[in-house]
């Protein structure tokens, strides 16, 4: 009996916190257990822990509830297949129970026994789980888990550090490779340009007429021009190096496996950061970079090549002028050679890219085309603007007068020839000056369009300013 | 914990506020970039000339491709135009020459433009197409192009955070390159180094070391001693050694790299190596030498890059770490503040990634200084900086996992669970399945679940973590045993006592047979097992038995019982 009392108190202990905690811990069998034992559970809770009274009550309930309830419980027990330990309890308690249930029908006694056994089983299981939960909690509070948390944090910090170091390695490598790539591209474009001029290819007259004619025919003209350019392009390619296929164009000639891949990597890896880094690289490629924002990059390098070529060709003409010993520092307003240079410039500049430019800017009006056609004023303004963002001035500064002045003075410095970047700076002014003589033919025409052009340029420079 | 936050210096909070606003440059960059592109798109549509027949002109493809490249060179404003050109070029190539090297190269260009526009899925599609269409047997040129395709695909995958796939692509590329160029070409070395870096990023240091060694060997063959290429290799090798905890070889590699940099007169590089050398000294607890290295680097960086450059901030962080380790807490905090000041007003050219990684490192120091709230703020800031930037998923996942652990330590379990959940989702999306790192995160997430009474969920996390760690670290590793112990306790709480007993028995067996019982955890584990056994065996064995007897005599019986109990419990699951 003593054992039995102890047993019931454990049941109570197990069940009472159980009803509170089960909702919290959300464990399945708690709910199930509550369902199955709901009636007897209430009984055990409400009745005093005196075994005889409880037994009587229980038997009353059994009588009222008919056999259905018993059947239910037995099926439940069948389903659960109680473990041997439970069965042994039943056997053990039997001795005491038999004495108590002397006057009762056999099936009732059996039902009670089964029920008690089952309840005991459930209670013990719940208790065990609860104890497990408590143990889990103590483990969680313990030093082992704390240590785990710390080591996890450390390992993740290491990971972050290692990854950031690798990333910075990559960035550094990309910077180097990009600089290399730029040089190669430039060199390549220069070579190309010399080829082109040597060939004296000229289809510009015809296409110019077509553009002037009508807006409708413009696309057609573009296509034709494109085709023609493509033809010329392949011809140059073939003329220059027949053995090489198209692709080396996109790869670094010295290292065909890696060149394009690196450029791509640069692009792929940092599309969002490229602007930020551009400023870092301004050291030697800056003028190319900054001016290429307003003109296509190919063109700037081409025109750079052209400039070099022209300066070679026309430096004798320039030196005729006593006031200007060198081409760069030539301050004379006009000279005999300059018109020819300007003409040459116009001829050589690939119209295709210009027109595409126009289209994309949705400024494709006849007027602006005409404007562009008649002078390179637009491009000179652009160059002027981009000059402001040349190395002497940080490109994020909106060009100011002083900046312009500074760049101008810089371009006139005698050191210009030696220093690569200053040479490039002077290139813009030189070009501007050269283009001047070409425009006087129609001075009125400028007044309208250049304004538009300037606003576009302003946009570009503002863009530069914000982004860098 | 709250007391500690009150203790936070007032100054620091102002920095926190400062940092809460993202640096102006960065946001405007992205904002501007995004704004321009739709407008561009509109105008681009006009220029697309859909005259299909014209595409058959054999000259057009190369020309269009050239135009595309020119547009790319112009900067990111013209990317849409470049894309238009490149797509047209690819169509033209397809019509004229069918699938071949030309088309493949053109598709690479298209993919490159897609990925710079952030459309990575399309980029992957194009690259896969270009790779599939090429047959390597046709000649070395084809091999090269295919190799390029693989490398680019690898890069693109790593942008999406799928490091496994990207490494697989690099390896395929390397195989092709070796087939074409032979084993000891310097270009193969480049690829090996690249692959090694990728392995380091994936925390697979053994593979990384293997490839890095290969690179070094090839460079030794081809380059003069003390070449720049070798220096780069050695620096990578040092990084790998450091990550593996082999500090002496790391130091040796760094010193050699530094010597070749000195020979080539690269001041900035020497300073960068000095920082790494300082790190190693710090790990070796040679603090004076570490300070010397850091100060040397700091002087160089300050003079060449300016006082407010991010590399100066990086050295400040290292110094802060050093002073924390030597117990000079005031110096440590002041260096942290200096670094934060630099990061709050980044000089142009500083990237979001740099700032974020700097903030993450500072947060580690604050955490060590027992200021987890401040550390959490910094981490949140870092996550915000990296949000929406492709290619940073893993970094963000790592930072979120750190945040999760800190939340857990502070006691904010719901936040911890959320952070872990987001981190794990990201890592899973990136194909992360099998790094020990992921196992740790899962284990920690399980712990957070236990704190939230999500016992079932905790069990699944522990089970997954166990699986990963068993594979990655082996079954005797202490971390694996830690996960076992957590899992045992969880099973115990779930009522699966027999499983819990079996696991605990395994842990103790491992400890007794292989690892030794000197570990302080052993006592605790013994106690837990004893309790469990007592409970399970109480009915049958009333006599007090020694632990060993219990283990020996009961294990068989309990297994039998366990099996039956299993039957009883099976309907629940």
mmCIF file of N, CA and C in Angstrom, chain B residues 184-186 189 193 209 212-231 233-234 237 252-253 256:
data_model
loop_
_atom_site.group_PDB
_atom_site.id
_atom_site.type_symbol
_atom_site.label_atom_id
_atom_site.label_comp_id
_atom_site.label_asym_id
_atom_site.label_seq_id
_atom_site.Cartn_x
_atom_site.Cartn_y
_atom_site.Cartn_z
ATOM 1 N N UNK B 184 52.700 22.203 -66.565
ATOM 2 C CA UNK B 184 53.517 23.178 -65.847
ATOM 3 C C UNK B 184 53.615 24.510 -66.596
ATOM 4 N N UNK B 185 52.525 24.883 -67.201
ATOM 5 C CA UNK B 185 52.504 26.185 -67.852
ATOM 6 C C UNK B 185 52.215 27.254 -66.800
ATOM 7 N N UNK B 186 52.841 28.423 -66.924
ATOM 8 C CA UNK B 186 52.551 29.467 -65.937
ATOM 9 C C UNK B 186 51.076 29.856 -65.897
ATOM 10 N N UNK B 189 49.347 27.749 -63.605
ATOM 11 C CA UNK B 189 49.592 28.187 -62.232
ATOM 12 C C UNK B 189 48.585 29.249 -61.812
ATOM 13 N N UNK B 193 46.047 28.983 -58.678
ATOM 14 C CA UNK B 193 45.968 29.939 -57.589
ATOM 15 C C UNK B 193 44.545 30.442 -57.419
ATOM 16 N N UNK B 209 45.354 24.306 -50.014
ATOM 17 C CA UNK B 209 46.791 24.141 -49.847
ATOM 18 C C UNK B 209 47.366 23.333 -51.016
ATOM 19 N N UNK B 212 47.588 25.540 -54.028
ATOM 20 C CA UNK B 212 48.567 26.608 -53.828
ATOM 21 C C UNK B 212 49.984 26.046 -53.950
ATOM 22 N N UNK B 213 50.176 24.839 -53.439
ATOM 23 C CA UNK B 213 51.489 24.210 -53.573
ATOM 24 C C UNK B 213 51.831 23.991 -55.042
ATOM 25 N N UNK B 214 50.835 23.539 -55.778
ATOM 26 C CA UNK B 214 51.017 23.330 -57.210
ATOM 27 C C UNK B 214 51.472 24.624 -57.882
ATOM 28 N N UNK B 215 50.785 25.708 -57.534
ATOM 29 C CA UNK B 215 51.130 27.006 -58.102
ATOM 30 C C UNK B 215 52.572 27.365 -57.797
ATOM 31 N N UNK B 216 52.926 27.189 -56.534
ATOM 32 C CA UNK B 216 54.297 27.535 -56.126
ATOM 33 C C UNK B 216 55.320 26.728 -56.917
ATOM 34 N N UNK B 217 55.029 25.443 -57.086
ATOM 35 C CA UNK B 217 55.952 24.597 -57.836
ATOM 36 C C UNK B 217 56.137 25.106 -59.258
ATOM 37 N N UNK B 218 55.031 25.398 -59.897
ATOM 38 C CA UNK B 218 55.121 25.859 -61.290
ATOM 39 C C UNK B 218 55.885 27.170 -61.365
ATOM 40 N N UNK B 219 55.608 28.049 -60.427
ATOM 41 C CA UNK B 219 56.294 29.333 -60.466
ATOM 42 C C UNK B 219 57.783 29.184 -60.174
ATOM 43 N N UNK B 220 58.094 28.232 -59.327
ATOM 44 C CA UNK B 220 59.504 28.016 -59.038
ATOM 45 C C UNK B 220 60.232 27.594 -60.324
ATOM 46 N N UNK B 221 59.503 26.834 -61.132
ATOM 47 C CA UNK B 221 60.072 26.336 -62.371
ATOM 48 C C UNK B 221 60.306 27.463 -63.381
ATOM 49 N N UNK B 222 59.347 28.378 -63.430
ATOM 50 C CA UNK B 222 59.344 29.352 -64.525
ATOM 51 C C UNK B 222 59.889 30.721 -64.161
ATOM 52 N N UNK B 223 59.677 31.124 -62.935
ATOM 53 C CA UNK B 223 60.042 32.500 -62.610
ATOM 54 C C UNK B 223 61.366 32.525 -61.867
ATOM 55 N N UNK B 224 61.956 33.697 -61.871
ATOM 56 C CA UNK B 224 63.153 33.881 -61.073
ATOM 57 C C UNK B 224 62.732 33.854 -59.606
ATOM 58 N N UNK B 225 63.679 33.495 -58.729
ATOM 59 C CA UNK B 225 63.330 33.561 -57.304
ATOM 60 C C UNK B 225 62.984 34.996 -56.946
ATOM 61 N N UNK B 226 62.163 35.154 -55.942
ATOM 62 C CA UNK B 226 61.728 36.477 -55.489
ATOM 63 C C UNK B 226 60.963 37.232 -56.568
ATOM 64 N N UNK B 227 60.190 36.516 -57.346
ATOM 65 C CA UNK B 227 59.351 37.210 -58.314
ATOM 66 C C UNK B 227 58.041 37.620 -57.643
ATOM 67 N N UNK B 228 57.339 38.518 -58.317
ATOM 68 C CA UNK B 228 56.083 39.005 -57.749
ATOM 69 C C UNK B 228 55.041 37.903 -57.709
ATOM 70 N N UNK B 229 55.079 37.056 -58.745
ATOM 71 C CA UNK B 229 54.095 35.971 -58.786
ATOM 72 C C UNK B 229 54.291 35.052 -57.588
ATOM 73 N N UNK B 230 55.552 34.780 -57.306
ATOM 74 C CA UNK B 230 55.816 33.897 -56.178
ATOM 75 C C UNK B 230 55.375 34.563 -54.876
ATOM 76 N N UNK B 231 55.606 35.848 -54.788
ATOM 77 C CA UNK B 231 55.197 36.558 -53.576
ATOM 78 C C UNK B 231 53.693 36.431 -53.376
ATOM 79 N N UNK B 233 51.781 34.053 -54.465
ATOM 80 C CA UNK B 233 51.508 32.680 -54.043
ATOM 81 C C UNK B 233 51.780 32.502 -52.559
ATOM 82 N N UNK B 234 52.924 33.037 -52.138
ATOM 83 C CA UNK B 234 53.322 32.826 -50.752
ATOM 84 C C UNK B 234 52.350 33.506 -49.799
ATOM 85 N N UNK B 237 49.488 31.301 -49.534
ATOM 86 C CA UNK B 237 49.864 30.136 -48.735
ATOM 87 C C UNK B 237 49.858 30.504 -47.253
ATOM 88 N N UNK B 252 56.890 32.133 -42.167
ATOM 89 C CA UNK B 252 57.989 31.927 -43.096
ATOM 90 C C UNK B 252 57.610 32.392 -44.516
ATOM 91 N N UNK B 253 56.422 31.976 -44.954
ATOM 92 C CA UNK B 253 55.964 32.384 -46.277
ATOM 93 C C UNK B 253 55.864 33.899 -46.378
ATOM 94 N N UNK B 256 59.253 35.571 -46.698
ATOM 95 C CA UNK B 256 59.790 35.390 -48.056
ATOM 96 C C UNK B 256 59.083 36.324 -49.043
#
